[in-house]
Amino acid sequence: MIDTVIRRLERFAPLSADEKLALRNATSGPVQRLPAHHDLVRQGEPPGAAHLLLLGFACRYCVLPDGRRQIMAYLIPGDICALGACMLERTDHSIGTIGPVEITQLARERLVELTEHFPQLTRALWRSTLVEEATTREWMLNVGHRTALARTAHLFCELFSRLHAAGLTSGNACELPVTQSDLADALALTTVHVNRTLMEMRRRNLITFRHRHLTVHDFGGLQSTAGFAPGYLHLNDPSPFGAEPPAHEGAGRAASATDSLPARAH
Amino acid sequence: MIDTVIRRLERFAPLSADEKLALRNATSGPVQRLPAHHDLVRQGEPPGAAHLLLLGFACRYCVLPDGRRQIMAYLIPGDICALGACMLERTDHSIGTIGPVEITQLARERLVELTEHFPQLTRALWRSTLVEEATTREWMLNVGHRTALARTAHLFCELFSRLHAAGLTSGNACELPVTQSDLADALALTTVHVNRTLMEMRRRNLITFRHRHLTVHDFGGLQSTAGFAPGYLHLNDPSPFGAEPPAHEGAGRAASATDSLPARAH
DNA sequence: CGTAGCCTTGACCGCCCTCAAATTATGTGG
DNA sequence: CCACATAATTTGAGGGCGGTCAAGGCTACG
């Protein structure tokens, strides 16, 4: 798994052998198993350590005074959780597991050491947090401007693309260990409406999502209903289904030609 | 102005004399005046340079295929525009002026040099982008979960606090050179509804916003209608109006005791 | 086999959008 | 300094997307 992380970081900056070794050493601690709904970092507390997520899903979230939860990012295997939080003195959000997960710690002091000695590695890590920020901005577009259908489609496009890049898809399907309620919290919708939207998406033969298992029937259709342009993910990977000009590319929405996504699985 | 920037960066990491000097030199270029609605960075293009904003307002924004604009951040004097964009190969958003501005450039090569030689400065810059990200997350809460009234109040709380920290307020008032349409694009509302909301806020004697001039009549009330907790801004400055326990601090919303905001001006 | 969490469906309602038009600033050339 | 054009603000009427409340069915797991 650490190889996946290094490969991803090297897209952001070339790493020397020393830097790779240092990163390996920093993440070579014991593997911890954690249950579902367990907080790695809690809002308002000083950050403990960062964590490399090996298995399972986690999320960055906030809880509002009235108890509603907003999920601000999904974290998938290969992601470093709480890297940003770890660089600040006080965290303004929580990071928690969704289902059971496996992680390995990346101690805060080690991280500070790394950033003091290795400028290229630092740049790579910085850039990876910038991509997270770009994703957050895209989510802001999602909750602010898109209809429930487009919004949900967009989330599925993003997750499927990221899981594909991480090698966690098989064909046009993948495991997505989240409940409809987790989706609702990420989409700023109610579970009731997420359910209706999922029904509608199945009716349109875009996707089916059952038993925490996602099948994409028509990625092109999904993409165009979402207005999904994957550039912000900075994946640079071959897209899940080949190549096709991204749909809905009107004024200003930019997408590089190399990472467009295709119309139809099978 | 550069002193303001350095002071802010020093809250994130202690800077050596060398680092401060290098930063001064990097931003000592000629002052440029730019008109309103001028793009500094354009969505999809490789980033040119970063810019230190000296006077006037700018914003980070995206334009959706249907022409709607989402403003994702307001940039005020003392902010470094496009720092994040400059660290990535391709920008996924635009940065444009709102009214006329004065800026000074920070060339990309200089920025790369700085980050290669000065780890503390790099950390400070990194952290400043992390605070931007935290602000983006807060905006996501805004557009996703708050009513038009709370949403607008939240934006005013944030802007007033930031302007206060930058020394750009006078008493309970400040210049806010944005139109209702600019507010609408930031709040994911229509101008029509922003107008109605501003009316309502004046009726409640919270604020008046006329002729690009904001007067805060009741910051405490504004804060509590917004559910505003300023921790995410990492200002560490004395709050605009003194001290008071933040309102609406229910489950999970954390705020440090040092940066709460007060009930009433005068 | 029982229980708790998760999913599904229906009826009703409210916040904010849409469309349209009037009124008031802002700015520019004469 | 005024005439005019353009931008910005204000107000009204009506409609739709998604929320709320409520109840029933399904699935997983001990």
Coordinates of C-alpha atoms in Angstrom, one line a residue, chain A residues 1-12 15 165-166 237:
Chain A
M1 CA 0.0 0.0 0.0
I2 CA 2.8 2.4 0.8
D3 CA 3.9 1.9 -2.8
T4 CA 0.6 3.2 -4.0
V5 CA 1.1 6.3 -1.8
I6 CA 4.6 6.9 -3.1
R7 CA 3.5 6.5 -6.7
R8 CA 0.8 9.0 -6.1
L9 CA 3.2 11.5 -4.4
E10 CA 5.7 11.1 -7.2
R11 CA 3.1 12.6 -9.5
F12 CA 3.4 15.8 -7.5
L15 CA 11.2 11.9 -4.8
A165 CA -7.0 5.0 -9.8
A166 CA -6.3 3.1 -6.5
D237 CA -4.5 7.9 -14.8

